[in-house]
Amino acid sequence: MEIIITTLGPKKSHYEKILLLYSGGLDTSCMLKWLQDKYKAKIYTFTADLGQEFADKSRFKEIEEKAYKLGAVKHFTLDLKEKFLKEYIFPTIKANGLYQGIYPLSTAVGRPLIMIEGVKIAKQENIPAIAHGCTGKGNDQIRFNVTAKAHALDVEILMPMIEWNMGRDEEMKYALEHGIPISNQNKKYSTDENLFGRSAECDILEHPEIEPPEDAREWTTAPESAPDTPEYIMINFEEGVPVGLNGEKMSAVKLIGQLHDIGCKHGVGRIEHMEDRAIGLKSRETYEVPAAIMLIKAHKDLEKYVCTKHENSFKAHVDQRWTELAYEGLWVDPLRGALEAFINEINKKVTGTVKVKLFKGSAEVVARESPYGLYDLNLATYDTTSTFDQKLSYGFIPIWGMQSELGFKLKKIALNNLKEKKE
Ligand code: ARG
């Protein structure tokens, strides 16, 4: 096993073949041309369907046609929706994955999957280099490159956004000169979408002192324009993963789609915050994550209900560590698998139903039910019928507080002694 960092940047000036992770947007379209010129390479393109472009399935056909028009020799579109949900999103739900308490990792967990599939294509087609559209400033470059290197040590990763040194205006000029169509879509903002969420960056969003304008949101109704009456939904969980809505069992893709629609209608899941990127930059992030927010809130509530206080306290640490690994591009680290062994063990009993109230941007858990809930009405009730013997408190509290009370007194004495010594 060797890791040698010999050069910063590409090792060769010519590649016979390059696989480009292709979104169909302006950056990767310019890249398709640029890589052909710069490396005299045949370009293969790969577009992963993670459920982006919810409404418009014909979009993937258009992307394919565009790739061929710009000179790709072979294009791959893979429908990864089911895999994405089962192997990446469900673990995120089980880990209550909210980076810095707020961002449900929608982009973060999609990246390893895209690259793993990309590496498979590269191996199958004998392609020595993979190019992607990340800049040198974000997290996605780390997620892509670390995943690729772990799965194929000898694959070369090309990052034209770093290499070509073009600003936005030069890129537009390049596009015009090379017959690359510039659409109005996504012009202002840099966006990323999948079944679990949508992120937007750049332009006015780079100014944290200004509220994100309405046009940065494409999915959700503004909370103030959302329906005036609340809607209630019941999310059914089995072993920590969502399996049904309002008692009706359905596939993961259908379930997320339905939650997405209901959430968007009620303006749920609009998030904006100052995020700490892995590389140390702070960035203003704007998200729309309706299904993700409902699912993580509901899961967390149900999990808390069926776990002991010790499990709940310890799991919060495990969840946070898992979330940071996923966010920081270390999906391949064995620690993730080890943490998941614990997370899965806990989730074996996270089965039940959670009732969520949706109203003008908020999604609040209002009720839950589980055969494994640790709540006992008989013990907890303030009615006199309770069999919980309150007299036990006379014995419990002195023992519970004994060491803390003693510590408090002795610290006071120690501080007094110090004070006297100084005087
Ligand atoms: N900050 C988020 C993350 O690191 C989202 C990045 C998405 N990229 C984009 N071009 N909008 O996961």
XYZ file of C-alpha atoms and ligand atoms in Angstrom:
435
model
C 0.000 0.000 0.000
C 1.620 3.240 -1.025
C 0.502 6.777 -1.155
C 2.914 8.996 -3.020
C 2.181 12.598 -3.673
C 4.551 13.348 -6.513
C 2.985 16.321 -8.215
C 0.341 18.820 -7.380
C -2.111 18.415 -10.232
C -2.301 16.107 -13.248
C 0.662 13.809 -13.882
C 0.389 13.704 -17.655
C -0.282 16.085 -20.501
C -2.144 13.484 -22.531
C -4.780 10.916 -21.654
C -6.284 8.596 -24.186
C -9.609 8.510 -22.366
C -11.182 10.587 -19.608
C -14.439 9.962 -17.782
C -16.228 13.215 -16.971
C -18.854 13.390 -14.213
C -21.333 15.353 -16.254
C -24.277 17.333 -14.898
C -25.179 18.995 -18.170
C -24.596 22.441 -16.653
C -22.335 25.168 -17.943
C -19.162 24.186 -16.042
C -19.098 20.533 -17.005
C -20.196 21.335 -20.574
C -17.229 23.664 -21.008
C -15.100 20.915 -19.489
C -16.280 18.411 -22.043
C -14.737 20.567 -24.768
C -11.764 21.762 -22.785
C -10.629 18.253 -21.821
C -10.719 17.146 -25.459
C -8.480 20.062 -26.447
C -6.138 20.062 -23.491
C -5.535 16.318 -23.139
C -6.336 15.173 -26.687
C -8.591 12.649 -24.988
C -11.736 10.766 -25.867
C -14.342 11.904 -23.360
C -16.790 9.521 -21.719
C -19.573 11.156 -19.745
C -21.540 9.930 -16.756
C -24.675 11.426 -15.251
C -26.042 9.958 -12.032
C -29.771 10.128 -11.405
C -30.134 10.738 -7.675
C -33.598 12.193 -8.128
C -32.556 15.697 -9.133
C -34.986 17.502 -11.432
C -37.932 15.978 -9.569
C -40.542 17.078 -12.025
C -38.765 16.512 -15.295
C -37.510 13.041 -16.156
C -36.838 13.914 -19.795
C -33.954 16.045 -18.553
C -31.601 13.039 -18.527
C -32.260 12.425 -22.229
C -31.437 16.074 -22.931
C -28.199 15.802 -20.952
C -27.211 12.743 -22.954
C -27.938 14.470 -26.267
C -25.971 17.515 -25.146
C -22.992 15.333 -24.198
C -22.908 13.710 -27.635
C -23.325 17.075 -29.329
C -20.282 18.365 -27.477
C -18.187 15.397 -28.565
C -18.582 12.679 -25.945
C -17.786 9.223 -27.338
C -20.008 7.370 -24.896
C -22.524 8.552 -22.317
C -23.798 6.732 -19.234
C -26.928 7.597 -17.249
C -27.510 5.499 -14.166
C -30.672 5.527 -12.111
C -29.232 5.371 -8.590
C -32.287 6.609 -6.697
C -33.106 3.384 -4.886
C -29.472 2.694 -4.017
C -28.985 6.274 -2.881
C -31.918 6.061 -0.490
C -31.214 2.605 0.901
C -27.436 2.797 1.274
C -26.791 6.481 1.872
C -29.940 8.290 2.986
C -31.305 5.635 5.338
C -27.999 5.510 7.244
C -28.166 9.313 7.446
C -31.659 9.116 8.953
C -30.566 6.433 11.423
C -27.648 8.662 12.451
C -29.911 11.729 12.743
C -27.337 13.283 10.413
C -27.524 17.034 10.729
C -24.150 18.687 10.189
C -23.662 21.488 12.707
C -27.134 20.626 13.929
C -28.833 21.922 10.813
C -27.753 20.523 7.402
C -29.047 17.025 6.554
C -26.036 16.070 4.389
C -28.054 15.822 1.180
C -25.173 16.695 -1.140
C -22.511 15.198 1.117
C -23.740 11.599 1.030
C -24.512 11.640 -2.693
C -20.886 12.225 -3.670
C -19.337 8.897 -2.598
C -22.047 6.994 -4.468
C -21.518 8.983 -7.674
C -17.778 8.403 -7.532
C -18.043 4.698 -6.694
C -20.227 4.227 -9.775
C -17.859 6.428 -11.784
C -14.896 4.264 -10.798
C -16.843 1.164 -11.894
C -17.413 2.696 -15.332
C -13.772 3.777 -15.571
C -12.578 0.240 -14.782
C -15.046 -1.345 -17.192
C -14.056 0.992 -20.048
C -10.352 1.069 -19.213
C -10.317 4.794 -18.529
C -7.268 6.034 -16.581
C -8.609 9.437 -15.467
C -11.817 10.852 -14.011
C -12.660 14.553 -14.213
C -15.237 16.418 -12.144
C -16.522 19.955 -11.855
C -15.496 20.830 -8.305
C -13.560 23.925 -7.416
C -10.646 23.816 -5.015
C -12.678 25.499 -2.296
C -15.507 23.146 -1.384
C -16.130 19.811 0.266
C -17.208 17.907 -2.830
C -13.673 17.704 -4.224
C -12.604 15.894 -1.055
C -15.593 13.539 -1.130
C -14.977 12.637 -4.774
C -11.220 12.278 -4.645
C -10.927 10.344 -1.402
C -13.630 7.912 -2.517
C -11.979 7.443 -5.916
C -8.505 6.847 -4.523
C -9.791 4.371 -1.949
C -11.560 2.350 -4.642
C -8.897 2.646 -7.342
C -5.490 3.840 -6.217
C -4.167 4.261 -9.746
C -7.001 6.376 -11.114
C -6.030 9.959 -11.879
C -8.420 12.725 -10.826
C -8.640 15.852 -12.946
C -10.116 19.079 -11.632
C -10.391 21.491 -14.567
C -11.987 24.211 -12.428
C -8.636 24.530 -10.648
C -6.532 24.010 -13.764
C -8.150 26.242 -16.322
C -8.164 29.377 -14.257
C -11.189 30.962 -15.945
C -13.533 33.321 -14.154
C -17.284 33.228 -14.770
C -17.063 35.786 -17.594
C -14.222 33.983 -19.360
C -16.156 30.771 -19.047
C -19.194 32.368 -20.711
C -16.934 33.597 -23.483
C -15.423 30.136 -23.848
C -18.931 28.653 -24.043
C -19.987 31.112 -26.752
C -16.850 30.443 -28.788
C -17.292 26.684 -28.565
C -20.996 26.471 -29.302
C -21.942 25.468 -25.776
C -25.543 26.433 -25.075
C -26.016 28.748 -22.094
C -29.395 28.225 -20.447
C -31.055 30.676 -18.084
C -31.335 27.953 -15.510
C -28.919 27.971 -12.588
C -27.076 30.942 -14.003
C -26.904 32.946 -10.855
C -26.497 30.228 -8.278
C -24.392 27.128 -8.018
C -26.889 24.438 -7.118
C -26.973 20.768 -6.346
C -30.097 18.627 -6.139
C -31.138 15.130 -5.226
C -34.060 13.347 -3.569
C -32.967 14.512 -0.148
C -32.352 18.172 -0.791
C -31.329 21.147 -2.856
C -28.450 23.496 -2.100
C -27.708 26.901 -3.547
C -24.549 28.965 -3.277
C -22.872 32.001 -4.967
C -24.044 35.407 -6.141
C -25.940 37.406 -3.518
C -25.948 34.345 -1.237
C -22.265 35.009 -0.575
C -23.322 37.961 1.569
C -24.361 36.554 4.918
C -25.720 39.892 6.107
C -28.442 39.753 3.417
C -31.469 37.443 3.638
C -31.542 34.903 0.776
C -33.844 36.229 -1.947
C -36.911 34.235 -2.925
C -35.379 33.205 -6.268
C -32.734 31.145 -4.454
C -35.526 28.708 -3.569
C -37.042 26.588 -6.271
C -38.854 23.815 -4.461
C -40.699 25.193 -1.465
C -43.604 27.593 -1.099
C -42.691 30.618 0.997
C -43.970 29.846 4.518
C -46.054 33.037 4.530
C -47.903 31.877 1.392
C -48.341 28.281 2.610
C -51.854 26.983 3.473
C -53.583 28.607 6.458
C -54.624 25.279 7.931
C -52.154 22.735 9.280
C -51.781 19.274 7.785
C -50.951 16.183 9.804
C -49.007 13.223 8.486
C -48.108 9.889 10.040
C -44.681 8.491 9.177
C -44.254 4.755 9.767
C -40.797 3.469 10.716
C -39.376 -0.037 10.890
C -35.927 -0.601 12.387
C -35.098 3.064 12.030
C -36.080 3.527 8.403
C -39.261 5.024 6.961
C -41.507 2.427 5.326
C -44.895 4.082 4.976
C -46.999 7.195 5.060
C -50.333 7.426 6.883
C -50.359 3.663 7.284
C -49.785 2.906 3.602
C -46.593 0.998 2.891
C -44.649 2.188 -0.132
C -41.262 2.106 -1.794
C -38.541 4.402 -0.524
C -38.524 6.477 -3.712
C -42.304 6.957 -3.650
C -42.299 7.764 0.057
C -39.616 10.430 -0.230
C -41.409 11.860 -3.276
C -44.692 12.166 -1.389
C -43.050 13.694 1.679
C -41.237 16.089 -0.629
C -44.494 17.283 -2.214
C -46.325 17.724 1.099
C -43.338 19.483 2.663
C -42.884 21.860 -0.286
C -46.563 22.804 -0.128
C -46.189 23.841 3.518
C -42.873 25.642 3.048
C -41.014 23.121 5.210
C -37.232 22.659 5.171
C -35.895 26.083 4.204
C -32.536 26.372 5.861
C -29.819 28.951 5.705
C -26.735 29.064 7.849
C -23.037 29.778 8.074
C -21.327 26.462 7.493
C -17.803 25.366 8.385
C -16.375 23.579 5.381
C -13.872 20.773 5.823
C -11.061 22.913 4.418
C -11.665 25.630 6.993
C -13.615 28.200 5.020
C -16.894 29.491 6.337
C -19.618 29.649 3.727
C -23.215 30.835 3.571
C -25.403 27.909 2.598
C -29.021 27.929 1.520
C -30.933 24.669 1.445
C -34.359 23.284 0.731
C -34.683 19.930 2.460
C -38.388 19.277 3.113
C -38.410 15.459 3.207
C -35.080 15.291 5.039
C -36.140 17.580 7.867
C -39.413 15.747 8.459
C -37.736 12.346 8.411
C -34.825 13.201 10.680
C -37.030 15.001 13.201
C -39.514 12.127 13.251
C -36.787 9.486 13.499
C -34.981 11.274 16.286
C -38.178 11.582 18.281
C -39.075 7.919 17.915
C -35.535 6.788 18.701
C -35.482 8.870 21.860
C -38.777 7.285 22.891
C -37.544 3.692 22.656
C -34.030 4.209 24.037
C -32.804 4.572 27.597
C -31.355 7.884 28.667
C -27.892 6.340 28.551
C -28.366 5.140 24.987
C -29.720 8.548 23.982
C -26.835 10.410 25.543
C -24.144 8.184 24.026
C -25.777 7.992 20.604
C -25.719 11.765 20.231
C -21.903 11.598 20.262
C -21.796 8.698 17.826
C -24.233 10.488 15.507
C -22.157 13.628 15.517
C -18.950 11.754 14.718
C -20.685 9.838 11.916
C -22.079 13.081 10.524
C -18.684 14.765 10.521
C -17.057 11.859 8.683
C -19.786 11.938 6.045
C -19.591 15.707 5.696
C -15.820 15.888 5.569
C -15.492 13.425 2.719
C -14.272 10.433 4.720
C -17.125 8.085 3.831
C -14.571 5.332 3.231
C -13.014 5.560 6.696
C -13.478 2.289 8.606
C -14.655 4.321 11.588
C -17.910 5.008 9.730
C -18.648 1.293 9.477
C -17.770 0.782 13.123
C -20.052 3.611 14.209
C -22.799 2.206 11.996
C -22.575 -1.137 13.775
C -23.613 0.691 16.936
C -26.169 2.872 15.152
C -27.816 -0.162 13.554
C -27.930 -2.021 16.849
C -29.761 0.887 18.468
C -32.118 1.173 15.503
C -33.338 -2.428 15.741
C -36.065 -1.211 18.073
C -36.859 2.083 16.323
C -40.201 0.874 15.019
C -43.437 2.799 15.267
C -45.371 5.776 13.985
C -44.708 9.475 14.343
C -47.307 12.178 13.803
C -45.962 15.395 12.313
C -47.817 18.701 12.071
C -46.974 20.844 9.056
C -47.832 24.501 9.161
C -46.354 27.537 7.451
C -42.766 26.372 7.288
C -42.670 24.303 10.434
C -42.721 20.537 10.845
C -43.302 19.586 14.464
C -43.561 16.142 15.919
C -46.766 16.142 17.951
C -47.263 12.453 18.800
C -45.569 9.061 18.578
C -46.389 5.417 19.145
C -44.206 2.306 19.412
C -44.466 -1.199 20.820
C -41.004 -0.592 22.316
C -41.633 2.846 23.864
C -40.163 3.065 27.356
C -42.867 5.393 28.575
C -45.141 3.875 31.201
C -48.309 5.811 31.876
C -48.886 4.018 35.153
C -45.493 5.081 36.456
C -45.435 8.571 34.972
C -48.962 9.776 35.709
C -49.516 12.390 38.418
C -52.785 10.636 39.293
C -52.882 8.955 42.698
C -53.534 5.641 40.934
C -49.818 5.416 40.008
C -47.948 2.483 41.502
C -44.708 4.491 41.515
C -43.845 4.885 45.203
C -42.905 8.533 45.613
C -41.545 7.868 49.117
C -38.535 6.218 47.486
C -37.359 9.743 46.665
C -36.437 10.252 50.339
C -33.747 7.620 49.877
C -32.816 8.252 46.256
C -32.039 11.974 46.219
C -29.448 12.033 49.067
C -27.525 9.196 47.506
C -27.792 10.651 43.975
C -26.536 14.071 45.108
C -24.007 12.912 47.704
C -20.794 13.374 45.734
C -21.878 16.580 44.019
C -22.868 18.184 47.315
C -19.560 17.197 48.874
C -17.651 18.461 45.840
C -19.438 21.797 46.005
C -18.524 22.289 49.666
C -14.872 21.297 49.235
C -14.378 23.506 46.208
C -15.619 26.450 48.256
C -13.071 25.650 50.973
C -10.265 25.301 48.407
C -11.084 28.671 46.845
C -11.165 30.332 50.277
C -7.757 28.867 51.156
C -6.300 30.159 47.903
C -7.693 33.603 48.580
C -6.193 33.686 52.072
C -2.790 32.564 50.736
C -2.708 35.450 48.251
C -3.633 38.095 50.862
N -22.238 22.898 1.437
C -22.875 21.705 1.026
C -21.993 20.516 1.227
O -20.805 20.680 1.344
C -23.453 21.794 -0.360
C -22.484 21.924 -1.494
C -23.239 21.814 -2.773
N -22.602 22.302 -3.930
C -23.134 23.239 -4.720
N -22.552 23.480 -5.826
N -24.204 23.907 -4.403
O -22.443 19.412 1.280
